[in-house]
Short mmCIF file of N, CA, C and O in Angstrom, two decimals:
data_model
loop_
_atom_site.label_atom_id
_atom_site.label_comp_id
_atom_site.label_asym_id
_atom_site.label_seq_id
_atom_site.Cartn_x
_atom_site.Cartn_y
_atom_site.Cartn_z
N GLU A 1039 0.85 -1.17 0.00
CA GLU A 1039 0.00 0.00 0.00
C GLU A 1039 0.90 1.23 0.00
O GLU A 1039 1.89 1.29 0.72
N PHE A 1040 0.55 2.21 -0.81
CA PHE A 1040 1.32 3.43 -0.98
C PHE A 1040 0.42 4.62 -0.65
O PHE A 1040 -0.42 5.00 -1.45
N PRO A 1041 0.56 5.19 0.56
CA PRO A 1041 -0.23 6.37 0.91
C PRO A 1041 0.57 7.65 0.65
O PRO A 1041 1.79 7.67 0.75
N LEU A 1042 -0.13 8.71 0.30
CA LEU A 1042 0.51 10.00 0.13
C LEU A 1042 -0.43 11.05 0.71
O LEU A 1042 -1.59 11.16 0.32
N ARG A 1043 0.08 11.81 1.67
CA ARG A 1043 -0.70 12.82 2.38
C ARG A 1043 -1.15 13.94 1.45
O ARG A 1043 -0.55 14.15 0.39
N PRO A 1044 -2.16 14.69 1.83
CA PRO A 1044 -2.63 15.81 1.02
C PRO A 1044 -1.51 16.80 0.69
O PRO A 1044 -0.74 17.19 1.57
N GLY A 1045 -1.40 17.15 -0.58
CA GLY A 1045 -0.41 18.12 -1.02
C GLY A 1045 1.01 17.60 -1.09
O GLY A 1045 1.91 18.31 -1.55
N ALA A 1046 1.25 16.38 -0.68
CA ALA A 1046 2.61 15.84 -0.63
C ALA A 1046 3.10 15.44 -2.02
O ALA A 1046 2.32 15.13 -2.92
N ALA A 1047 4.42 15.46 -2.16
CA ALA A 1047 5.07 15.01 -3.39
C ALA A 1047 6.25 14.15 -3.02
O ALA A 1047 6.86 14.34 -1.96
N GLU A 1048 6.55 13.19 -3.86
CA GLU A 1048 7.69 12.30 -3.63
C GLU A 1048 8.44 12.10 -4.94
O GLU A 1048 7.84 11.79 -5.97
N GLU A 1049 9.74 12.32 -4.90
CA GLU A 1049 10.61 12.10 -6.06
C GLU A 1049 11.28 10.75 -5.88
O GLU A 1049 11.75 10.42 -4.79
N ALA A 1050 11.33 9.96 -6.94
CA ALA A 1050 11.97 8.65 -6.89
C ALA A 1050 13.07 8.59 -7.94
O ALA A 1050 12.84 8.92 -9.11
N ALA A 1051 14.25 8.18 -7.52
CA ALA A 1051 15.35 7.99 -8.46
C ALA A 1051 15.05 6.76 -9.30
O ALA A 1051 14.22 5.92 -8.94
N ALA A 1052 15.74 6.66 -10.41
CA ALA A 1052 15.57 5.49 -11.27
C ALA A 1052 15.96 4.23 -10.50
O ALA A 1052 16.95 4.22 -9.77
N HIS A 1053 15.15 3.18 -10.66
CA HIS A 1053 15.46 1.89 -10.06
C HIS A 1053 16.36 1.11 -11.03
O HIS A 1053 16.72 1.62 -12.09
N ALA A 1054 16.68 -0.11 -10.71
CA ALA A 1054 17.55 -0.94 -11.55
C ALA A 1054 16.93 -1.11 -12.95
O ALA A 1054 15.72 -0.98 -13.13
N ASP A 1055 17.77 -1.39 -13.94
CA ASP A 1055 17.31 -1.63 -15.30
C ASP A 1055 16.17 -2.64 -15.33
O ASP A 1055 16.18 -3.61 -14.58
N ASP A 1056 15.23 -2.41 -16.22
CA ASP A 1056 14.08 -3.29 -16.43
C ASP A 1056 13.17 -3.43 -15.22
O ASP A 1056 12.55 -4.47 -15.01
N THR A 1057 13.08 -2.37 -14.41
CA THR A 1057 12.13 -2.34 -13.30
C THR A 1057 10.88 -1.59 -13.77
O THR A 1057 10.97 -0.57 -14.43
N PHE A 1058 9.71 -2.14 -13.43
CA PHE A 1058 8.44 -1.53 -13.77
C PHE A 1058 7.60 -1.37 -12.51
O PHE A 1058 7.76 -2.13 -11.57
N GLU A 1059 6.73 -0.37 -12.52
CA GLU A 1059 5.79 -0.19 -11.41
C GLU A 1059 4.36 -0.32 -11.93
O GLU A 1059 4.06 0.15 -13.04
N HIS A 1060 3.52 -0.94 -11.13
CA HIS A 1060 2.09 -1.09 -11.40
C HIS A 1060 1.40 -0.38 -10.24
O HIS A 1060 1.56 -0.77 -9.09
N ILE A 1061 0.65 0.66 -10.53
CA ILE A 1061 -0.06 1.41 -9.49
C ILE A 1061 -1.56 1.31 -9.76
O ILE A 1061 -2.02 1.58 -10.86
N THR A 1062 -2.32 0.91 -8.74
CA THR A 1062 -3.78 0.89 -8.81
C THR A 1062 -4.31 1.77 -7.69
O THR A 1062 -4.00 1.53 -6.51
N MET A 1063 -5.07 2.78 -8.04
CA MET A 1063 -5.59 3.72 -7.06
C MET A 1063 -6.76 3.12 -6.29
O MET A 1063 -7.69 2.57 -6.87
N LEU A 1064 -6.70 3.25 -4.97
CA LEU A 1064 -7.79 2.83 -4.11
C LEU A 1064 -8.70 4.00 -3.78
O LEU A 1064 -9.92 3.88 -3.78
N ARG A 1065 -8.09 5.16 -3.47
CA ARG A 1065 -8.88 6.37 -3.22
C ARG A 1065 -8.00 7.60 -3.38
O ARG A 1065 -6.77 7.52 -3.29
N GLY A 1066 -8.65 8.71 -3.63
CA GLY A 1066 -7.93 9.96 -3.81
C GLY A 1066 -7.44 10.13 -5.23
O GLY A 1066 -7.86 9.45 -6.15
N THR A 1067 -6.50 11.07 -5.39
CA THR A 1067 -5.93 11.42 -6.69
C THR A 1067 -4.42 11.41 -6.58
O THR A 1067 -3.86 11.88 -5.60
N LEU A 1068 -3.77 10.89 -7.61
CA LEU A 1068 -2.31 10.84 -7.64
C LEU A 1068 -1.85 11.24 -9.03
O LEU A 1068 -2.37 10.72 -10.04
N ILE A 1069 -0.91 12.17 -9.10
CA ILE A 1069 -0.30 12.56 -10.36
C ILE A 1069 1.07 11.89 -10.42
O ILE A 1069 1.90 12.08 -9.53
N VAL A 1070 1.28 11.08 -11.45
CA VAL A 1070 2.54 10.36 -11.62
C VAL A 1070 3.23 10.92 -12.86
O VAL A 1070 2.61 11.03 -13.92
N SER A 1071 4.51 11.27 -12.71
CA SER A 1071 5.29 11.79 -13.83
C SER A 1071 6.52 10.91 -14.04
O SER A 1071 7.17 10.52 -13.07
N CYS A 1072 6.80 10.63 -15.32
CA CYS A 1072 7.97 9.82 -15.67
C CYS A 1072 8.32 10.08 -17.12
O CYS A 1072 7.43 10.05 -17.98
N ASP A 1073 9.59 10.34 -17.38
CA ASP A 1073 10.09 10.48 -18.75
C ASP A 1073 9.32 11.54 -19.54
O ASP A 1073 8.99 11.34 -20.70
N GLY A 1074 9.00 12.65 -18.88
CA GLY A 1074 8.33 13.75 -19.55
C GLY A 1074 6.83 13.56 -19.75
O GLY A 1074 6.17 14.40 -20.36
N LYS A 1075 6.28 12.46 -19.25
CA LYS A 1075 4.85 12.20 -19.37
C LYS A 1075 4.21 12.26 -17.99
O LYS A 1075 4.83 11.92 -16.99
N THR A 1076 2.95 12.68 -17.95
CA THR A 1076 2.23 12.79 -16.68
C THR A 1076 0.87 12.12 -16.80
O THR A 1076 0.19 12.26 -17.82
N ALA A 1077 0.49 11.38 -15.76
CA ALA A 1077 -0.83 10.73 -15.72
C ALA A 1077 -1.50 11.11 -14.40
O ALA A 1077 -0.85 11.11 -13.35
N THR A 1078 -2.78 11.43 -14.47
CA THR A 1078 -3.57 11.70 -13.27
C THR A 1078 -4.45 10.48 -13.02
O THR A 1078 -5.24 10.10 -13.87
N LEU A 1079 -4.25 9.87 -11.85
CA LEU A 1079 -4.98 8.65 -11.49
C LEU A 1079 -6.00 8.95 -10.40
O LEU A 1079 -5.71 9.69 -9.45
N ARG A 1080 -7.18 8.35 -10.54
CA ARG A 1080 -8.23 8.44 -9.54
C ARG A 1080 -8.69 7.04 -9.17
O ARG A 1080 -8.30 6.07 -9.83
N SER A 1081 -9.50 6.93 -8.18
CA SER A 1081 -9.96 5.63 -7.68
C SER A 1081 -10.34 4.69 -8.82
O SER A 1081 -11.12 5.05 -9.70
N GLY A 1082 -9.74 3.49 -8.81
CA GLY A 1082 -10.01 2.48 -9.82
C GLY A 1082 -9.07 2.51 -11.01
O GLY A 1082 -9.01 1.55 -11.78
N ASP A 1083 -8.31 3.59 -11.19
CA ASP A 1083 -7.37 3.68 -12.31
C ASP A 1083 -6.11 2.87 -12.03
O ASP A 1083 -5.69 2.72 -10.88
N THR A 1084 -5.50 2.38 -13.10
CA THR A 1084 -4.25 1.62 -12.99
C THR A 1084 -3.25 2.18 -13.98
O THR A 1084 -3.61 2.56 -15.10
N LEU A 1085 -1.99 2.21 -13.58
CA LEU A 1085 -0.90 2.69 -14.44
C LEU A 1085 0.25 1.70 -14.36
O LEU A 1085 0.59 1.22 -13.27
N PHE A 1086 0.85 1.41 -15.50
CA PHE A 1086 2.02 0.53 -15.60
C PHE A 1086 3.09 1.36 -16.30
O PHE A 1086 2.83 1.91 -17.38
N PHE A 1087 4.27 1.52 -15.68
CA PHE A 1087 5.30 2.34 -16.31
C PHE A 1087 6.70 1.86 -15.95
O PHE A 1087 6.89 1.14 -14.98
N ARG A 1088 7.66 2.31 -16.75
CA ARG A 1088 9.06 2.00 -16.51
C ARG A 1088 9.54 2.77 -15.29
O ARG A 1088 9.46 3.99 -15.25
N ALA A 1089 10.05 2.06 -14.32
CA ALA A 1089 10.55 2.71 -13.11
C ALA A 1089 12.08 2.74 -13.11
O ALA A 1089 12.69 3.11 -12.10
N ASP A 1090 12.70 2.37 -14.24
CA ASP A 1090 14.15 2.49 -14.35
C ASP A 1090 14.53 3.87 -14.88
O ASP A 1090 15.65 4.11 -15.32
N LEU A 1091 13.58 4.79 -14.79
CA LEU A 1091 13.77 6.21 -15.08
C LEU A 1091 13.31 6.99 -13.84
O LEU A 1091 12.45 6.51 -13.11
N ALA A 1092 13.89 8.16 -13.63
CA ALA A 1092 13.43 8.98 -12.50
C ALA A 1092 11.93 9.26 -12.67
O ALA A 1092 11.45 9.43 -13.79
N HIS A 1093 11.21 9.25 -11.55
CA HIS A 1093 9.76 9.47 -11.60
C HIS A 1093 9.31 10.15 -10.31
O HIS A 1093 10.06 10.23 -9.35
N SER A 1094 8.07 10.65 -10.33
CA SER A 1094 7.57 11.35 -9.15
C SER A 1094 6.08 11.11 -8.98
O SER A 1094 5.38 10.71 -9.92
N TYR A 1095 5.63 11.37 -7.74
CA TYR A 1095 4.22 11.22 -7.36
C TYR A 1095 3.82 12.51 -6.66
O TYR A 1095 4.59 13.07 -5.88
N HIS A 1096 2.59 12.95 -6.91
CA HIS A 1096 2.09 14.15 -6.23
C HIS A 1096 0.61 13.96 -5.94
O HIS A 1096 -0.15 13.51 -6.81
N ASN A 1097 0.22 14.29 -4.72
CA ASN A 1097 -1.19 14.28 -4.34
C ASN A 1097 -1.68 15.73 -4.33
O ASN A 1097 -1.36 16.48 -3.42
N PRO A 1098 -2.45 16.14 -5.35
CA PRO A 1098 -2.88 17.54 -5.44
C PRO A 1098 -4.12 17.86 -4.61
O PRO A 1098 -4.54 19.02 -4.56
N GLU A 1099 -4.70 16.87 -3.98
CA GLU A 1099 -5.98 17.05 -3.29
C GLU A 1099 -5.81 17.33 -1.80
O GLU A 1099 -4.70 17.30 -1.27
N GLU A 1100 -6.94 17.55 -1.11
CA GLU A 1100 -6.95 17.82 0.32
C GLU A 1100 -7.33 16.59 1.13
O GLU A 1100 -7.72 16.70 2.29
N GLU A 1101 -7.23 15.41 0.51
CA GLU A 1101 -7.47 14.14 1.20
C GLU A 1101 -6.31 13.20 0.87
O GLU A 1101 -5.60 13.40 -0.12
N ASP A 1102 -6.13 12.18 1.69
CA ASP A 1102 -5.08 11.21 1.43
C ASP A 1102 -5.31 10.51 0.10
O ASP A 1102 -6.44 10.26 -0.30
N ALA A 1103 -4.21 10.20 -0.58
CA ALA A 1103 -4.25 9.34 -1.76
C ALA A 1103 -3.68 7.99 -1.31
O ALA A 1103 -2.67 7.94 -0.61
N VAL A 1104 -4.35 6.91 -1.69
CA VAL A 1104 -3.89 5.58 -1.32
C VAL A 1104 -3.94 4.69 -2.56
O VAL A 1104 -4.96 4.65 -3.26
N ALA A 1105 -2.83 4.01 -2.81
CA ALA A 1105 -2.74 3.14 -3.98
C ALA A 1105 -2.04 1.85 -3.59
O ALA A 1105 -1.33 1.77 -2.59
N HIS A 1106 -2.26 0.82 -4.40
CA HIS A 1106 -1.43 -0.39 -4.33
C HIS A 1106 -0.31 -0.17 -5.33
O HIS A 1106 -0.57 0.19 -6.48
N LEU A 1107 0.93 -0.38 -4.90
CA LEU A 1107 2.08 -0.22 -5.77
C LEU A 1107 2.85 -1.53 -5.78
O LEU A 1107 3.25 -2.03 -4.72
N VAL A 1108 3.01 -2.11 -6.96
CA VAL A 1108 3.75 -3.35 -7.13
C VAL A 1108 4.91 -3.09 -8.05
O VAL A 1108 4.74 -2.50 -9.13
N MET A 1109 6.10 -3.51 -7.66
CA MET A 1109 7.28 -3.35 -8.49
C MET A 1109 7.68 -4.70 -9.08
O MET A 1109 7.64 -5.71 -8.39
N SER A 1110 8.01 -4.69 -10.36
CA SER A 1110 8.48 -5.88 -11.05
C SER A 1110 9.93 -5.66 -11.45
O SER A 1110 10.26 -4.64 -12.06
N TYR A 1111 10.77 -6.61 -11.11
CA TYR A 1111 12.19 -6.52 -11.40
C TYR A 1111 12.60 -7.52 -12.47
O TYR A 1111 11.97 -8.57 -12.62
N ARG A 1112 13.67 -7.21 -13.16
CA ARG A 1112 14.21 -8.13 -14.17
C ARG A 1112 14.62 -9.42 -13.49
O ARG A 1112 15.21 -9.42 -12.42
N HIS A 1113 14.30 -10.51 -14.12
CA HIS A 1113 14.70 -11.82 -13.62
C HIS A 1113 15.96 -12.26 -14.34
O HIS A 1113 16.04 -12.15 -15.56
N SER A 1114 16.93 -12.76 -13.60
CA SER A 1114 18.18 -13.21 -14.23
C SER A 1114 18.08 -14.64 -14.65
O SER A 1114 17.38 -15.44 -14.13
#
């Protein structure tokens, strides 16, 4: 579970090569930016993106944002 307080932002450095993130929103709003692209997620939305690039999360609302975040790593 990935919670983000109202108005909060989090910057994430690039993870290892071939890492991906799957985010499914449970409640609230989350703005995800990666590689010059931005997606606004609301309850029920899902996003799959490359996490081996720097990325960020921002909660623009006045309520908590809560999502399930799953990371997939390259298998050797």
